[in-house]
mmCIF file of C-alpha atoms in Angstrom:
data_model
loop_
_atom_site.group_PDB
_atom_site.id
_atom_site.type_symbol
_atom_site.label_atom_id
_atom_site.label_comp_id
_atom_site.label_asym_id
_atom_site.label_seq_id
_atom_site.Cartn_x
_atom_site.Cartn_y
_atom_site.Cartn_z
ATOM 1 C CA MET A 6 -67.857 99.950 44.944
ATOM 2 C CA LEU A 7 -69.536 97.780 47.462
ATOM 3 C CA SER A 8 -67.406 96.052 50.033
ATOM 4 C CA PHE A 9 -69.527 93.710 51.925
ATOM 5 C CA THR A 10 -69.151 89.972 53.611
ATOM 6 C CA LYS A 11 -71.994 87.785 53.610
ATOM 7 C CA TYR A 12 -72.338 85.166 57.013
ATOM 8 C CA HIS A 13 -75.063 82.519 57.155
ATOM 9 C CA ALA A 14 -75.987 81.119 60.910
ATOM 10 C CA LEU A 15 -79.101 78.993 61.443
ATOM 11 C CA GLY A 16 -80.786 79.487 58.870
ATOM 12 C CA ASN A 17 -80.239 83.736 58.707
ATOM 13 C CA ASP A 18 -77.921 85.213 55.896
ATOM 14 C CA MET A 19 -76.748 88.779 56.725
ATOM 15 C CA LEU A 20 -74.548 91.077 55.054
ATOM 16 C CA VAL A 21 -71.892 92.730 57.265
ATOM 17 C CA ILE A 22 -71.218 96.124 55.844
ATOM 18 C CA ASP A 23 -68.138 98.122 57.575
ATOM 19 C CA PRO A 24 -68.239 101.803 57.576
ATOM 20 C CA ALA A 25 -64.361 101.832 57.116
ATOM 21 C CA ARG A 26 -64.851 100.166 53.782
ATOM 22 C CA PHE A 27 -68.272 101.706 52.382
ATOM 23 C CA LYS A 28 -68.480 105.668 52.485
ATOM 24 C CA ARG A 29 -71.842 106.235 51.402
ATOM 25 C CA PRO A 30 -74.878 106.544 53.716
ATOM 26 C CA LEU A 31 -76.452 103.481 54.378
ATOM 27 C CA THR A 32 -80.456 104.895 53.897
ATOM 28 C CA PRO A 33 -83.510 102.676 53.710
ATOM 29 C CA THR A 34 -83.686 102.744 50.399
ATOM 30 C CA THR A 35 -80.189 100.994 49.969
ATOM 31 C CA ILE A 36 -80.730 98.879 52.964
ATOM 32 C CA GLN A 37 -83.766 97.553 50.768
ATOM 33 C CA LEU A 38 -81.975 97.433 47.566
ATOM 34 C CA LEU A 39 -79.258 95.423 49.004
ATOM 35 C CA CYS A 40 -81.323 92.652 50.947
ATOM 36 C CA HIS A 41 -83.727 91.739 47.636
ATOM 37 C CA ARG A 42 -83.644 88.315 46.952
ATOM 38 C CA HIS A 43 -83.944 88.780 43.312
ATOM 39 C CA PHE A 44 -82.776 92.685 42.523
ATOM 40 C CA GLY A 45 -79.901 92.938 45.260
ATOM 41 C CA LEU A 46 -77.462 90.595 47.318
ATOM 42 C CA GLY A 47 -80.202 88.730 49.474
ATOM 43 C CA SER A 48 -79.743 89.059 53.330
ATOM 44 C CA ASP A 49 -82.065 88.757 56.124
ATOM 45 C CA GLY A 50 -80.401 91.920 57.350
ATOM 46 C CA ILE A 51 -77.480 94.063 57.606
ATOM 47 C CA CYS A 52 -74.820 94.325 60.695
ATOM 48 C CA TYR A 53 -73.756 97.583 59.882
ATOM 49 C CA GLY A 54 -70.311 97.927 62.055
ATOM 50 C CA PRO A 55 -67.810 98.253 63.935
ATOM 51 C CA LEU A 56 -68.876 101.420 65.629
ATOM 52 C CA PRO A 57 -67.363 103.352 68.286
ATOM 53 C CA ALA A 58 -68.810 102.538 71.342
ATOM 54 C CA PRO A 59 -67.677 103.217 75.361
ATOM 55 C CA ASP A 60 -65.197 101.086 77.132
ATOM 56 C CA GLY A 61 -63.378 99.383 74.256
ATOM 57 C CA ALA A 62 -66.225 97.992 72.873
ATOM 58 C CA TRP A 63 -67.589 97.067 69.403
ATOM 59 C CA GLY A 64 -70.629 98.897 68.474
ATOM 60 C CA LEU A 65 -72.893 98.102 65.676
ATOM 61 C CA ARG A 66 -76.707 98.683 64.041
ATOM 62 C CA PHE A 67 -78.838 96.259 62.537
ATOM 63 C CA PHE A 68 -81.487 96.639 59.722
ATOM 64 C CA ASN A 69 -84.090 94.715 58.681
ATOM 65 C CA PRO A 70 -84.524 94.099 55.078
ATOM 66 C CA ASP A 71 -87.103 96.681 54.742
ATOM 67 C CA GLY A 72 -84.812 99.428 55.779
ATOM 68 C CA THR A 73 -85.798 99.923 59.531
ATOM 69 C CA GLU A 74 -83.256 99.627 62.473
ATOM 70 C CA ALA A 75 -83.746 96.094 64.358
ATOM 71 C CA GLU A 76 -83.075 96.251 68.358
ATOM 72 C CA LYS A 77 -81.044 92.798 68.070
ATOM 73 C CA SER A 78 -80.503 89.797 66.627
ATOM 74 C CA GLY A 79 -79.020 86.677 68.291
ATOM 75 C CA ASN A 80 -77.698 85.597 65.110
ATOM 76 C CA GLY A 81 -76.616 88.674 63.788
ATOM 77 C CA LEU A 82 -74.643 89.344 66.809
ATOM 78 C CA ARG A 83 -72.842 85.906 66.481
ATOM 79 C CA ILE A 84 -72.301 86.904 62.747
ATOM 80 C CA PHE A 85 -71.208 90.050 63.917
ATOM 81 C CA ALA A 86 -68.795 88.581 66.262
ATOM 82 C CA ARG A 87 -67.473 86.086 63.860
ATOM 83 C CA TYR A 88 -66.932 89.128 61.032
ATOM 84 C CA LEU A 89 -64.749 90.637 63.758
ATOM 85 C CA TRP A 90 -62.426 87.446 64.600
ATOM 86 C CA ASP A 91 -62.226 86.991 60.781
ATOM 87 C CA ALA A 92 -61.249 90.727 59.594
ATOM 88 C CA GLU A 93 -58.882 90.693 62.582
ATOM 89 C CA TYR A 94 -60.347 93.452 64.812
ATOM 90 C CA VAL A 95 -60.142 91.315 67.406
ATOM 91 C CA ASN A 96 -57.999 88.397 68.721
ATOM 92 C CA GLY A 97 -58.783 87.609 72.154
ATOM 93 C CA ARG A 98 -61.034 85.215 73.528
ATOM 94 C CA PHE A 99 -62.924 87.874 75.511
ATOM 95 C CA PHE A 100 -64.204 90.888 73.740
ATOM 96 C CA THR A 101 -67.918 93.385 74.107
ATOM 97 C CA LEU A 102 -70.207 94.303 71.507
ATOM 98 C CA HIS A 103 -72.433 97.137 71.946
ATOM 99 C CA ILE A 104 -75.616 97.593 70.670
ATOM 100 C CA ASN A 105 -78.452 99.981 71.306
ATOM 101 C CA ASN A 106 -76.888 101.123 74.876
ATOM 102 C CA GLU A 107 -76.544 97.335 75.799
ATOM 103 C CA PRO A 108 -73.049 95.495 76.043
ATOM 104 C CA ILE A 109 -73.200 92.182 74.965
ATOM 105 C CA PRO A 110 -69.860 90.159 76.361
ATOM 106 C CA VAL A 111 -68.120 87.570 73.801
ATOM 107 C CA GLU A 112 -66.125 84.621 74.828
ATOM 108 C CA ILE A 113 -64.463 82.942 71.847
ATOM 109 C CA LEU A 114 -64.534 78.763 72.916
ATOM 110 C CA ASP A 115 -62.172 76.964 70.150
ATOM 111 C CA ASP A 116 -59.041 78.189 68.200
ATOM 112 C CA GLY A 117 -60.918 79.163 65.293
ATOM 113 C CA ALA A 118 -63.800 80.911 66.175
ATOM 114 C CA ARG A 119 -65.948 78.495 65.359
ATOM 115 C CA GLN A 120 -68.087 78.215 68.774
ATOM 116 C CA MET A 121 -68.439 81.270 70.722
ATOM 117 C CA ARG A 122 -70.718 82.297 73.734
ATOM 118 C CA LEU A 123 -72.768 85.208 73.733
ATOM 119 C CA ALA A 124 -74.561 86.710 76.695
ATOM 120 C CA LEU A 125 -77.516 88.433 75.361
ATOM 121 C CA GLY A 126 -79.751 88.972 78.172
ATOM 122 C CA ARG A 127 -83.432 88.448 79.030
ATOM 123 C CA ALA A 128 -86.109 88.443 76.737
ATOM 124 C CA SER A 129 -88.929 90.857 77.708
ATOM 125 C CA PHE A 130 -92.630 89.902 77.169
ATOM 126 C CA SER A 131 -93.753 92.820 78.532
ATOM 127 C CA SER A 132 -96.630 94.889 76.819
ATOM 128 C CA THR A 133 -94.547 98.147 77.436
ATOM 129 C CA ALA A 134 -91.659 96.420 75.737
ATOM 130 C CA LEU A 135 -93.200 95.619 73.027
ATOM 131 C CA PRO A 136 -94.987 97.366 69.783
ATOM 132 C CA MET A 137 -98.501 96.856 70.833
ATOM 133 C CA VAL A 138 -101.190 98.851 72.552
ATOM 134 C CA GLY A 139 -103.927 97.674 75.206
ATOM 135 C CA PRO A 140 -102.881 97.360 79.141
ATOM 136 C CA THR A 141 -99.614 96.726 80.802
ATOM 137 C CA ARG A 142 -98.685 93.064 81.162
ATOM 138 C CA GLU A 143 -97.207 89.833 80.136
ATOM 139 C CA VAL A 144 -97.928 88.802 76.526
ATOM 140 C CA VAL A 145 -96.696 85.260 76.635
ATOM 141 C CA GLY A 146 -99.250 82.524 76.453
ATOM 142 C CA GLU A 147 -102.075 84.798 75.170
ATOM 143 C CA LYS A 148 -104.891 83.448 72.970
#
């Protein structure tokens, strides 16, 4: 049986799959089937966690509907932070998520965890940080 939770955030819907409740491998084919809008549960992606992480943080992985792993998702991070609160993994105002070797500090701003602040870091528009070819440059404003 599949145990999952589905959340919505600013137009994105994501499945949260907790490895403690889902004992099968999460393969690209499984992800594609789960995320399929007509033949699966329908989702913009999957938050997979909590996973072991350094310094008491809560680790996670994100998967796109095509089964590939995503680097980061702002809405996905907020969804996963809320899941940790709802599932009573966390109960304090401050905690840290950890994805792709990057700590993401979280602050809960109200009693029901309806509002939170996450430090997502700075976006990079360097051609070396993006899946593209050509000379090294900032790619903002190109035509």
